[in-house]
Short mmCIF file of C-alpha atoms and ligand atoms in Angstrom, two decimals:
data_model
loop_
_atom_site.label_atom_id
_atom_site.label_comp_id
_atom_site.label_asym_id
_atom_site.label_seq_id
_atom_site.Cartn_x
_atom_site.Cartn_y
_atom_site.Cartn_z
CA UNK A 1292 16.39 -47.31 65.71
CA UNK A 1293 14.09 -44.42 66.21
CA UNK A 1294 13.21 -42.80 62.87
CA UNK A 1295 12.18 -39.56 64.50
CA UNK A 1296 15.58 -38.89 66.00
CA UNK A 1297 17.54 -40.21 63.08
CA UNK A 1298 19.89 -37.54 61.82
CA UNK A 1299 19.60 -35.29 64.86
CA UNK A 1300 23.16 -34.26 65.76
CA UNK A 1301 24.29 -34.17 69.35
CA UNK A 1302 27.52 -32.78 70.68
CA UNK A 1303 28.70 -34.09 74.07
CA UNK A 1304 31.12 -31.73 75.80
CA UNK A 1305 32.73 -33.18 78.92
CA UNK A 1306 36.27 -33.46 80.16
CA UNK A 1307 35.45 -36.91 81.64
CA UNK A 1308 36.06 -39.53 79.04
CA UNK A 1309 33.64 -42.03 80.64
CA UNK A 1310 30.78 -39.60 80.34
CA UNK A 1311 31.61 -38.90 76.70
CA UNK A 1312 31.90 -42.56 75.79
CA UNK A 1313 28.83 -43.62 77.71
CA UNK A 1314 26.72 -40.86 76.20
CA UNK A 1315 27.97 -41.68 72.72
CA UNK A 1316 27.13 -45.34 73.16
CA UNK A 1317 23.69 -44.83 74.65
CA UNK A 1318 22.56 -42.18 72.21
CA UNK A 1319 24.03 -43.58 68.96
CA UNK A 1320 22.11 -46.76 69.61
CA UNK A 1321 18.79 -44.93 69.41
CA UNK A 1322 19.76 -43.21 66.18
CA UNK A 1323 21.33 -39.89 67.12
CA UNK A 1324 24.46 -38.73 65.35
CA UNK A 1325 27.11 -38.09 67.97
CA UNK A 1326 30.04 -35.68 68.19
CA UNK A 1327 32.25 -35.21 71.24
CA UNK A 1328 34.58 -32.57 72.68
CA UNK A 1329 36.60 -32.64 75.88
CA UNK A 1330 37.09 -28.91 76.31
CA UNK A 1331 35.22 -25.67 75.71
CA UNK A 1332 37.39 -24.38 72.83
CA UNK A 1333 37.14 -27.71 71.04
CA UNK A 1334 33.38 -27.69 71.57
CA UNK A 1335 33.05 -24.38 69.79
CA UNK A 1336 35.15 -25.67 66.88
CA UNK A 1337 33.06 -28.84 66.49
CA UNK A 1338 29.89 -26.85 66.80
CA UNK A 1339 30.89 -24.61 63.90
CA UNK A 1340 31.64 -27.60 61.69
CA UNK A 1341 28.82 -29.98 62.59
CA UNK A 1342 25.98 -27.65 63.62
CA UNK A 1343 24.46 -30.01 66.18
CA UNK A 1344 20.89 -29.35 67.32
CA UNK A 1345 21.53 -30.52 70.88
CA UNK A 1346 24.57 -29.94 73.04
CA UNK A 1347 25.19 -31.89 76.26
CA UNK A 1348 27.45 -29.52 78.15
CA UNK A 1349 29.48 -30.10 81.29
CA UNK A 1350 29.68 -26.84 83.18
CA UNK A 1351 32.87 -27.64 85.00
CA UNK A 1352 35.76 -28.06 82.66
CA UNK A 1353 39.34 -26.93 82.66
CA UNK A 1354 39.97 -23.97 80.35
CA UNK A 1355 36.92 -22.20 79.02
CA UNK A 1356 34.15 -23.09 81.43
CA UNK A 1357 30.70 -24.36 80.47
CA UNK A 1358 28.87 -21.12 81.16
CA UNK A 1359 31.07 -19.28 78.68
CA UNK A 1360 30.56 -22.01 76.05
CA UNK A 1361 26.81 -21.81 76.64
CA UNK A 1362 26.85 -18.05 76.14
CA UNK A 1363 28.79 -18.26 72.89
CA UNK A 1364 26.65 -21.08 71.52
CA UNK A 1365 23.44 -19.19 72.26
CA UNK A 1366 24.84 -16.14 70.58
CA UNK A 1367 25.58 -18.08 67.41
CA UNK A 1368 22.34 -20.01 67.36
CA UNK A 1369 19.54 -19.04 69.75
CA UNK A 1370 17.58 -22.17 68.78
CA UNK A 1371 20.28 -24.53 70.04
CA UNK A 1372 19.12 -26.84 72.83
CA UNK A 1373 21.78 -27.06 75.50
CA UNK A 1374 21.42 -29.70 78.20
CA UNK A 1375 23.66 -28.92 81.11
CA UNK A 1376 25.50 -31.83 82.74
CA UNK A 1377 26.16 -31.04 86.35
CA UNK A 1378 27.15 -32.59 89.66
CA UNK A 1379 25.15 -32.21 92.95
CA UNK A 1380 27.35 -29.47 94.16
CA UNK A 1381 26.51 -27.22 91.24
CA UNK A 1382 22.72 -27.26 91.11
CA UNK A 1383 22.86 -23.55 91.69
CA UNK A 1384 25.01 -23.16 88.63
CA UNK A 1385 22.62 -25.30 86.68
CA UNK A 1386 19.82 -22.95 87.61
CA UNK A 1387 21.96 -20.08 86.53
CA UNK A 1388 22.63 -21.92 83.24
CA UNK A 1389 18.89 -22.35 82.74
CA UNK A 1390 18.51 -18.65 83.17
CA UNK A 1391 21.17 -18.16 80.50
CA UNK A 1392 19.03 -20.13 78.09
CA UNK A 1393 20.00 -23.76 78.69
CA UNK A 1394 17.12 -26.04 77.81
CA UNK A 1395 17.41 -28.73 80.48
CA UNK A 1396 19.86 -30.35 82.82
CA UNK A 1397 20.96 -33.76 83.95
CA UNK A 1398 22.98 -34.49 87.06
CA UNK A 1399 26.01 -36.65 87.21
CA UNK A 1400 26.18 -39.55 87.54
CA UNK A 1401 23.18 -40.55 85.42
CA UNK A 1402 21.54 -43.77 84.36
CA UNK A 1403 21.28 -44.50 80.61
CA UNK A 1404 17.48 -44.17 80.84
CA UNK A 1405 17.76 -40.76 82.47
CA UNK A 1406 19.99 -39.58 79.63
CA UNK A 1407 17.65 -41.01 77.01
CA UNK A 1408 14.63 -39.33 78.62
CA UNK A 1409 16.27 -35.91 78.78
CA UNK A 1410 17.66 -36.11 75.26
CA UNK A 1411 14.42 -37.50 73.83
CA UNK A 1412 12.55 -34.60 75.38
CA UNK A 1413 14.88 -32.21 73.57
CA UNK A 1414 14.54 -34.21 70.34
CA UNK A 1415 10.75 -34.05 70.67
CA UNK A 1416 10.97 -30.29 71.03
CA UNK A 1417 13.13 -30.14 67.88
CA UNK A 1418 10.62 -32.30 66.04
CA UNK A 1419 7.70 -30.14 67.15
CA UNK A 1420 9.55 -26.95 66.25
CA UNK A 1421 10.35 -28.34 62.80
CA UNK A 1422 6.77 -29.44 62.34
CA UNK A 1423 5.48 -26.04 63.38
CA UNK A 1424 7.91 -24.41 60.99
CA UNK A 1425 6.80 -26.68 58.15
CA UNK A 1426 3.17 -25.90 58.87
CA UNK A 1427 3.98 -22.22 58.95
CA UNK A 1428 5.75 -22.48 55.60
CA UNK A 1429 2.92 -24.48 54.11
CA UNK A 1430 0.42 -21.94 55.29
CA UNK A 1431 2.48 -19.11 53.85
CA UNK A 1432 2.76 -20.99 50.57
CA UNK A 1433 -1.00 -21.66 50.40
CA UNK A 1434 -1.71 -18.04 51.16
CA UNK A 1435 0.68 -16.84 48.52
CA UNK A 1436 -0.77 -19.42 46.06
CA UNK A 1437 -4.22 -18.11 46.82
CA UNK A 1438 -2.99 -14.59 46.36
CA UNK A 1439 -1.33 -15.40 43.05
CA UNK A 1440 -4.44 -17.25 41.94
CA UNK A 1441 -6.60 -14.29 42.89
CA UNK A 1442 -4.42 -11.79 41.10
CA UNK A 1443 -4.21 -14.10 38.07
CA UNK A 1444 -8.02 -14.30 37.92
CA UNK A 1445 -8.21 -10.53 38.34
CA UNK A 1446 -5.75 -9.99 35.48
CA UNK A 1447 -7.64 -12.42 33.24
CA UNK A 1448 -11.00 -10.76 33.94
CA UNK A 1449 -9.45 -7.30 33.42
CA UNK A 1450 -8.09 -8.26 30.03
CA UNK A 1451 -11.20 -10.02 28.69
CA UNK A 1452 -12.40 -8.39 25.46
CA UNK A 1453 -16.01 -8.72 26.63
CA UNK A 1454 -17.43 -6.46 29.31
CA UNK A 1455 -17.89 -8.13 32.71
CA UNK A 1456 -19.86 -6.65 35.59
CA UNK A 1457 -20.78 -8.44 38.82
CA UNK A 1458 -23.36 -7.23 41.33
CA UNK A 1459 -24.20 -8.45 44.84
CA UNK A 1460 -27.71 -9.27 46.08
CA UNK A 1461 -28.49 -5.66 46.81
CA UNK A 1462 -27.63 -4.72 43.24
CA UNK A 1463 -24.35 -3.03 44.04
CA UNK A 1464 -21.54 -3.41 41.54
CA UNK A 1465 -18.70 -5.40 43.09
CA UNK A 1466 -16.60 -5.95 39.98
CA UNK A 1467 -16.34 -4.14 36.66
CA UNK A 1468 -13.61 -4.83 34.11
CA UNK A 1469 -11.91 -2.41 31.74
CA UNK A 1470 -13.82 -3.50 28.61
CA UNK A 1471 -17.09 -2.99 30.46
CA UNK A 1472 -16.13 0.56 31.43
CA UNK A 1473 -15.05 1.22 27.86
CA UNK A 1474 -18.33 -0.13 26.44
CA UNK A 1475 -20.45 1.83 28.88
CA UNK A 1476 -18.35 4.98 28.19
CA UNK A 1477 -17.25 5.17 31.82
CA UNK A 1478 -13.83 6.61 32.74
CA UNK A 1479 -11.15 3.89 33.06
CA UNK A 1480 -10.57 4.71 36.74
CA UNK A 1481 -14.23 4.04 37.64
CA UNK A 1482 -14.32 1.92 40.80
CA UNK A 1483 -16.99 -0.59 41.89
CA UNK A 1484 -19.06 -0.10 45.03
CA UNK A 1485 -22.10 1.86 43.87
CA UNK A 1486 -25.59 0.73 42.76
CA UNK A 1487 -25.84 -0.67 39.23
CA UNK A 1488 -27.90 2.36 38.12
CA UNK A 1489 -24.80 4.53 38.56
CA UNK A 1490 -23.00 2.56 35.88
CA UNK A 1491 -25.71 1.46 33.44
CA UNK A 1492 -27.93 4.07 31.80
CA UNK A 1493 -30.26 1.52 30.22
CA UNK A 1494 -33.18 1.10 32.60
CA UNK A 1495 -34.26 -2.32 31.33
CA UNK A 1496 -30.75 -3.73 31.85
CA UNK A 1497 -30.60 -2.27 35.36
CA UNK A 1498 -33.91 -3.93 36.20
CA UNK A 1499 -32.77 -7.23 34.75
CA UNK A 1500 -29.55 -7.04 36.79
CA UNK A 1501 -31.51 -6.24 39.95
CA UNK A 1502 -34.07 -9.03 39.37
CA UNK A 1503 -31.31 -11.59 38.89
CA UNK A 1504 -29.33 -10.28 41.88
CA UNK A 1505 -32.39 -10.72 44.09
CA UNK A 1506 -32.80 -14.29 42.92
CA UNK A 1507 -35.96 -13.77 40.86
CA UNK A 1508 -34.98 -16.27 38.20
CA UNK A 1509 -35.19 -19.90 39.19
CA UNK A 1510 -34.91 -21.25 35.68
CA UNK A 1511 -31.93 -19.62 33.97
CA UNK A 1512 -33.39 -20.51 30.60
CA UNK A 1513 -35.96 -17.78 31.30
CA UNK A 1514 -33.38 -15.00 31.55
CA UNK A 1515 -33.77 -12.90 28.42
CA UNK A 1516 -30.81 -11.59 26.43
CA UNK A 1517 -30.98 -7.85 26.34
CA UNK A 1518 -29.86 -5.53 23.55
CA UNK A 1519 -29.60 -1.79 23.90
CA UNK A 1520 -28.06 1.25 22.24
CA UNK A 1521 -25.99 4.06 23.66
CA UNK A 1522 -26.36 7.67 22.59
CA UNK A 1523 -23.37 7.40 20.22
CA UNK A 1524 -25.03 4.56 18.29
CA UNK A 1525 -23.08 1.71 19.90
CA UNK A 1526 -25.14 -1.49 20.10
CA UNK A 1527 -24.53 -3.70 23.10
CA UNK A 1528 -25.85 -7.16 23.91
CA UNK A 1529 -26.01 -8.21 27.56
CA UNK A 1530 -26.13 -11.82 28.68
CA UNK A 1531 -26.89 -12.10 32.38
CA UNK A 1532 -26.66 -14.98 34.86
CA UNK A 1533 -26.94 -15.34 38.63
CA UNK A 1534 -23.77 -15.98 40.64
CA UNK A 1535 -24.39 -19.01 42.85
CA UNK A 1536 -22.84 -19.88 46.20
CA UNK A 1537 -21.82 -23.32 47.45
CA UNK A 1538 -25.35 -24.14 48.53
CA UNK A 1539 -26.70 -22.90 45.20
CA UNK A 1540 -27.97 -19.73 46.83
CA UNK A 1541 -27.97 -16.56 44.72
CA UNK A 1542 -25.10 -14.23 45.60
CA UNK A 1543 -25.69 -11.67 42.86
CA UNK A 1544 -25.62 -11.32 39.10
CA UNK A 1545 -22.95 -11.41 36.42
CA UNK A 1546 -23.51 -9.36 33.28
CA UNK A 1547 -21.54 -10.11 30.16
CA UNK A 1548 -21.55 -7.28 27.57
CA UNK A 1549 -20.69 -7.72 23.91
CA UNK A 1550 -20.32 -4.90 21.37
CA UNK A 1551 -22.53 -5.87 18.42
CA UNK A 1552 -22.41 -2.55 16.53
CA UNK A 1553 -20.68 -4.01 13.48
CA UNK A 1554 -23.00 -7.04 13.43
CA UNK A 1555 -25.96 -4.68 13.45
CA UNK A 1556 -24.49 -2.56 10.65
CA UNK A 1557 -23.92 -5.69 8.59
CA UNK A 1558 -27.44 -6.82 9.33
CA UNK A 1559 -28.83 -3.48 8.24
CA UNK A 1560 -26.78 -3.52 5.04
CA UNK A 1561 -28.02 -7.02 4.28
CA UNK A 1562 -31.64 -6.03 4.79
CA UNK A 1563 -31.14 -2.92 2.66
CA UNK A 1564 -29.52 -5.01 0.01
CA UNK A 1565 -32.29 -7.60 0.01
CA UNK A 1566 -34.96 -4.89 0.00
CA UNK A 1567 -33.29 -3.04 -2.84
CA UNK A 1568 -32.68 -6.12 -4.95
CA UNK A 1569 -36.22 -7.38 -4.40
CA UNK A 1570 -37.59 -4.00 -5.32
CA UNK A 1571 -35.42 -3.69 -8.40
CA UNK A 1572 -36.25 -7.19 -9.57
CA UNK A 1573 -39.97 -7.09 -8.89
CA UNK A 1574 -41.11 -4.31 -11.20
CA UNK A 1575 -39.25 -5.39 -14.35
CA UNK A 1576 -40.22 -9.00 -13.70
CA UNK A 1577 -43.89 -8.16 -13.39
CA UNK A 1578 -43.68 -6.03 -16.55
CA UNK A 1579 -42.08 -8.91 -18.41
CA UNK A 1580 -44.69 -11.25 -17.05
CA UNK A 1581 -47.58 -9.06 -18.18
CA UNK A 1582 -46.07 -8.41 -21.57
CA UNK A 1583 -45.42 -12.08 -22.24
CA UNK A 1584 -48.97 -12.86 -21.06
CA UNK A 1585 -50.35 -10.33 -23.56
CA UNK A 1586 -48.19 -11.67 -26.38
CA UNK A 1587 -49.19 -15.27 -25.62
CA UNK A 1588 -52.86 -14.35 -25.21
CA UNK A 1589 -52.97 -12.33 -28.38
CA UNK A 1590 -50.92 -14.69 -30.44
CA UNK A 1591 -54.02 -15.71 -32.40
CA UNK A 1592 -55.08 -12.20 -33.31
CA UNK A 1593 -52.21 -11.30 -35.51
CA UNK A 1594 -51.08 -7.84 -34.74
CA UNK A 1595 -47.36 -8.24 -35.33
CA UNK A 1596 -46.64 -4.53 -34.88
CA UNK A 1597 -48.01 -4.46 -31.33
CA UNK A 1598 -46.28 -7.72 -30.38
CA UNK A 1599 -43.02 -6.39 -31.59
CA UNK A 1600 -43.40 -3.39 -29.34
CA UNK A 1601 -44.25 -5.51 -26.32
CA UNK A 1602 -41.39 -7.89 -26.94
CA UNK A 1603 -39.00 -4.95 -27.30
CA UNK A 1604 -40.06 -3.65 -23.91
CA UNK A 1605 -39.72 -7.09 -22.38
CA UNK A 1606 -36.23 -7.31 -23.85
CA UNK A 1607 -35.36 -3.92 -22.43
CA UNK A 1608 -36.51 -4.97 -18.97
CA UNK A 1609 -34.59 -8.23 -19.06
CA UNK A 1610 -31.55 -6.23 -20.13
CA UNK A 1611 -32.06 -4.03 -17.06
CA UNK A 1612 -32.17 -7.09 -14.84
CA UNK A 1613 -29.09 -8.58 -16.42
CA UNK A 1614 -27.14 -5.37 -15.91
CA UNK A 1615 -28.32 -5.11 -12.29
CA UNK A 1616 -27.09 -8.63 -11.63
CA UNK A 1617 -23.85 -7.78 -13.46
CA UNK A 1618 -23.38 -4.71 -11.27
CA UNK A 1619 -24.00 -6.71 -8.10
CA UNK A 1620 -21.52 -9.34 -9.14
CA UNK A 1621 -18.93 -6.72 -10.11
CA UNK A 1622 -19.35 -5.00 -6.78
CA UNK A 1623 -19.02 -8.15 -4.73
CA UNK A 1624 -15.95 -9.13 -6.73
CA UNK A 1625 -14.36 -5.72 -6.15
CA UNK A 1626 -15.16 -5.94 -2.45
CA UNK A 1627 -13.54 -9.35 -2.22
CA UNK A 1628 -10.44 -7.83 -3.79
CA UNK A 1629 -10.81 -9.67 -7.08
CA UNK A 1630 -10.29 -6.75 -9.40
CA UNK A 1631 -10.11 -8.43 -12.73
CA UNK A 1632 -7.72 -10.13 -14.98
CA UNK A 1633 -4.01 -9.70 -15.39
CA UNK A 1634 -3.11 -6.05 -16.00
CA UNK A 1635 -1.56 -5.17 -19.33
CA UNK A 1636 -0.34 -1.93 -20.94
CA UNK A 1637 -3.33 0.06 -22.20
CA UNK A 1638 -3.38 3.18 -24.36
CA UNK A 1639 -6.12 5.27 -22.83
CA UNK A 1640 -6.68 7.35 -26.02
CA UNK A 1641 -7.75 4.22 -27.90
CA UNK A 1642 -9.79 2.80 -25.07
CA UNK A 1643 -11.68 6.10 -24.59
CA UNK A 1644 -12.22 6.47 -28.34
CA UNK A 1645 -13.85 3.05 -28.40
CA UNK A 1646 -16.18 3.87 -25.50
CA UNK A 1647 -17.11 7.32 -26.86
CA UNK A 1648 -17.86 5.83 -30.30
CA UNK A 1649 -20.01 3.15 -28.74
CA UNK A 1650 -21.99 5.59 -26.55
CA UNK A 1651 -22.41 8.24 -29.25
CA UNK A 1652 -25.52 6.49 -30.49
CA UNK A 1653 -27.08 6.74 -27.06
CA UNK A 1654 -26.10 10.44 -26.76
CA UNK A 1655 -27.51 11.20 -30.19
CA UNK A 1656 -30.92 9.77 -29.22
CA UNK A 1657 -31.01 12.67 -26.73
CA UNK A 1658 -29.54 15.10 -29.25
CA UNK A 1659 -26.48 15.47 -27.05
CA UNK A 1660 -22.96 16.04 -28.28
CA UNK A 1661 -20.36 13.67 -26.95
CA UNK A 1662 -16.76 14.48 -27.70
CA UNK A 1663 -13.29 13.24 -26.75
CA UNK A 1664 -10.57 15.88 -26.38
CA UNK A 1665 -7.05 14.53 -26.23
CA UNK A 1666 -5.24 17.51 -24.76
CA UNK A 1667 -1.84 15.87 -24.67
CA UNK A 1668 -0.59 13.48 -27.36
CA UNK A 1669 1.64 10.45 -26.85
CA UNK A 1670 0.60 9.82 -23.30
CA UNK A 1671 2.30 6.86 -21.61
CA UNK A 1672 0.43 3.59 -21.41
CA UNK A 1673 -1.02 2.54 -18.14
CA UNK A 1674 -0.81 -0.95 -16.76
CA UNK A 1675 -4.31 -2.11 -15.89
CA UNK A 1676 -7.07 -4.56 -16.67
CA UNK A 1677 -8.75 -3.03 -19.77
CA UNK A 1678 -12.14 -4.32 -18.64
CA UNK A 1679 -11.80 -2.40 -15.37
CA UNK A 1680 -10.96 0.79 -17.31
CA UNK A 1681 -13.92 0.24 -19.64
CA UNK A 1682 -16.18 -0.19 -16.67
CA UNK A 1683 -14.89 3.02 -15.01
CA UNK A 1684 -15.25 5.30 -18.03
CA UNK A 1685 -18.29 3.51 -19.49
CA UNK A 1686 -20.15 4.12 -16.22
CA UNK A 1687 -19.07 7.78 -15.94
CA UNK A 1688 -19.97 8.64 -19.54
CA UNK A 1689 -23.28 6.74 -19.35
CA UNK A 1690 -24.14 8.68 -16.18
CA UNK A 1691 -23.24 11.97 -17.91
CA UNK A 1692 -25.61 11.08 -20.76
CA UNK A 1693 -28.33 9.89 -18.39
CA UNK A 1694 -28.20 12.88 -16.04
CA UNK A 1695 -27.97 15.53 -18.77
CA UNK A 1696 -31.02 16.97 -20.47
CA UNK A 1697 -31.85 16.67 -24.20
CA UNK A 1698 -29.41 18.65 -26.34
CA UNK A 1699 -26.77 18.80 -23.62
CA UNK A 1700 -23.03 18.56 -24.02
CA UNK A 1701 -20.66 15.88 -22.71
CA UNK A 1702 -16.94 16.21 -23.05
CA UNK A 1703 -14.28 13.65 -22.20
CA UNK A 1704 -10.83 15.20 -21.70
CA UNK A 1705 -7.56 13.32 -21.53
CA UNK A 1706 -4.24 14.77 -20.33
CA UNK A 1707 -1.60 14.42 -17.60
CA UNK A 1708 -1.44 15.85 -14.11
CA UNK A 1709 1.99 15.35 -12.58
CA UNK A 1710 2.81 11.68 -12.71
CA UNK A 1711 -0.83 10.73 -13.23
CA UNK A 1712 -2.95 10.42 -16.32
CA UNK A 1713 -6.06 12.52 -15.93
CA UNK A 1714 -9.45 11.83 -17.49
CA UNK A 1715 -12.30 14.28 -16.99
CA UNK A 1716 -15.92 13.56 -17.86
CA UNK A 1717 -17.62 16.93 -18.03
CA UNK A 1718 -21.32 17.49 -18.61
CA UNK A 1719 -23.60 20.50 -18.54
CA UNK A 1720 -26.48 18.46 -17.15
CA UNK A 1721 -28.58 18.39 -13.99
CA UNK A 1722 -25.69 18.68 -11.58
CA UNK A 1723 -25.73 17.32 -8.02
CA UNK A 1724 -26.72 19.24 -4.94
CA UNK A 1725 -23.70 19.74 -2.67
CA UNK A 1726 -25.40 17.91 0.20
CA UNK A 1727 -25.54 14.67 -1.85
CA UNK A 1728 -22.00 14.77 -3.21
CA UNK A 1729 -20.56 12.67 -0.37
CA UNK A 1730 -23.25 10.06 -0.72
CA UNK A 1731 -23.24 9.27 -4.44
CA UNK A 1732 -20.39 6.75 -4.05
CA UNK A 1733 -22.41 4.78 -1.47
CA UNK A 1734 -23.99 1.56 -2.58
CA UNK A 1735 -27.58 1.93 -3.80
CA UNK A 1736 -27.54 5.68 -3.25
CA UNK A 1737 -29.55 7.57 -5.84
CA UNK A 1738 -30.41 11.26 -5.85
CA UNK A 1739 -34.17 11.54 -6.08
CA UNK A 1740 -35.30 14.97 -7.27
CA UNK A 1741 -37.68 16.36 -9.84
CA UNK A 1742 -35.42 15.59 -12.76
CA UNK A 1743 -33.97 12.23 -11.73
CA UNK A 1744 -37.12 10.71 -10.26
CA UNK A 1745 -38.13 8.94 -13.45
CA UNK A 1746 -34.68 7.73 -14.39
CA UNK A 1747 -34.13 4.09 -13.53
CA UNK A 1748 -30.85 2.94 -12.09
CA UNK A 1749 -29.40 0.81 -9.34
CA UNK A 1750 -27.16 3.20 -7.43
CA UNK A 1751 -24.33 0.72 -7.94
CA UNK A 1752 -22.48 2.39 -10.84
CA UNK A 1753 -20.41 4.90 -8.85
CA UNK A 1754 -19.50 2.50 -6.02
CA UNK A 1755 -18.17 0.13 -8.68
CA UNK A 1756 -16.23 2.96 -10.35
CA UNK A 1757 -14.77 4.04 -7.01
CA UNK A 1758 -13.84 0.44 -6.10
CA UNK A 1759 -12.04 -0.06 -9.41
CA UNK A 1760 -10.22 3.31 -9.31
CA UNK A 1761 -9.05 2.50 -5.77
CA UNK A 1762 -7.83 -0.92 -6.86
CA UNK A 1763 -5.73 0.73 -9.59
CA UNK A 1764 -4.17 3.05 -7.02
CA UNK A 1765 -6.00 6.05 -8.50
CA UNK A 1766 -8.25 8.83 -7.23
CA UNK A 1767 -11.72 9.95 -8.27
CA UNK A 1768 -13.04 13.43 -7.56
CA UNK A 1769 -16.27 15.19 -8.39
CA UNK A 1770 -17.27 18.82 -8.66
CA UNK A 1771 -20.81 19.73 -9.49
CA UNK A 1772 -23.18 22.60 -9.45
CA UNK A 1773 -26.94 22.15 -9.45
CA UNK A 1774 -28.45 23.02 -12.82
CA UNK A 1775 -25.06 23.66 -14.42
CA UNK A 1776 -23.41 20.29 -14.68
CA UNK A 1777 -20.86 17.94 -13.17
CA UNK A 1778 -17.23 17.02 -13.68
CA UNK A 1779 -15.88 13.63 -12.64
CA UNK A 1780 -12.07 13.56 -12.62
CA UNK A 1781 -10.11 10.31 -12.52
CA UNK A 1782 -6.37 10.30 -11.83
CA UNK A 1783 -4.55 7.07 -12.65
CA UNK A 1784 -0.91 6.43 -11.89
CA UNK A 1785 1.38 5.59 -14.80
CA UNK A 1786 3.28 2.37 -14.30
CA UNK A 1787 6.91 3.27 -13.72
CA UNK A 1788 9.69 1.65 -15.79
P1 LIG B 2689 -27.33 5.09 -10.84
O1 LIG B 2689 -26.89 5.87 -12.02
O2 LIG B 2689 -27.67 3.68 -11.12
O3 LIG B 2689 -28.40 5.75 -10.06
P2 LIG B 2689 -24.73 5.66 -9.79
O4 LIG B 2689 -24.04 5.08 -8.61
O5 LIG B 2689 -24.03 5.58 -11.09
O6 LIG B 2689 -26.13 4.97 -9.81
O7 LIG B 2689 -25.04 7.17 -9.47
C1 LIG B 2689 -25.56 7.54 -8.22
C2 LIG B 2689 -26.30 8.85 -8.29
O8 LIG B 2689 -25.41 9.90 -8.57
C3 LIG B 2689 -27.29 8.88 -9.42
O9 LIG B 2689 -28.54 8.37 -9.00
C4 LIG B 2689 -27.36 10.35 -9.76
O10 LIG B 2689 -28.32 10.98 -8.99
C5 LIG B 2689 -26.01 10.89 -9.40
N1 LIG B 2689 -25.14 11.11 -10.57
C6 LIG B 2689 -24.19 10.30 -11.06
N2 LIG B 2689 -23.57 10.86 -12.14
C7 LIG B 2689 -24.15 12.06 -12.32
C8 LIG B 2689 -23.96 13.14 -13.29
N3 LIG B 2689 -23.04 13.07 -14.24
N4 LIG B 2689 -24.74 14.21 -13.14
C9 LIG B 2689 -25.66 14.30 -12.17
N5 LIG B 2689 -25.90 13.33 -11.26
C10 LIG B 2689 -25.16 12.22 -11.34
#
């Protein structure tokens, strides 16, 4: 049995039974699937049900003649292969049938081999047509796969968070994704196609892109990473590589851009922090060192009065260092969101009284008056960590004392404003120039003018205060006038229920 013809359906239409039987026998043996019909009408019926690929059609039949059947069959299925069976007398008709679209013809009577040859030829045509169709489909599928693959890659590159730009060997941009346009401040509808200089303002990066595109770099390890800034302060890092073809030839360059603005800011803050801390630690440490050296060196010559003085200064300096470290730790805790212990109900009158009492000694050394005015009695308690509250008001009152001249006045007022408890720390001291007001809550920021120059501090007090007030859901405000004094107002929400 021939595998290639297996399953191909053939309909034999002939009114002569011998022809039908002989054809059925000869062709079934080689693997075709046979159907027969003795008249035209029947042929059309069988055709509809079985959909044969080949029809052996006798042109001369009683009833509907072969030509009519041929016409109808071709109308239904133009790909049908009709082999006309005809006698000598009707060769003309056979030619006519060929014109009507019949595929081949065989004259009666025929030898089995003749039939096999004609039918096999038709089967071969069917096989070739099917093969061609399969190839066509496969090609279409591959093309559509390629197309999908291409558009998938395009979508992926478009949605990458990093900037991607590709240039060809003449330095023309052939691809630029959305992030890249965004980073380079180009409009989103910017299209590729122009020289790299039209897209990148940084000259060094353009040159690097051009050098790589032209194949200057043999060893990719030599390609430097390039960092540059844009006019709005954005920091970008570019990592560039050549694009290589199949034979490792350079086809252009690919630039990968990363926004490193926040990394840079963090870096700067770290350096500032290290510089500040080193600076703040160095001078008291060297003072302590010198003073201890003097005390140790002079231990033999007993001058207890002088030693006492030196040791007192050393103690003062170590205290300064301890409070600096305390401030730093407080600040980092606040920034990590660790704002203290469990909150509990606190009566602010009592807490403020305690702080004012404690700091009165310090105020009196500068002949200042420090008073607490409770403007509204029986204020509700607030739910907070008492240590956080002590830190807030301790810092504000200490600042008022520090930044107020000898004999000045500091007043702490307590009352309510709407649903909030309001505490004001008012001084008639140096005041703060309006241009610095926004900055005093920044870490390490200290106003340096004639009057504050010689006052030591860390610039960490107010950031800590602000961090703690925020964590309690409160607000801190400041009003100040240079030479007249400052007022720091803290509003704290009262715990409902
Ligand atoms: P420090 O007191 O350690 O310098 P702070 O963060 O507490 O740090 O204060 C930052 C700056 O704000 C101070 O250096 C000072 O110039 C200014 N400042 C704070 N409180 C007052 C005040 N009550 N009057 C005038 N200036 C003040």
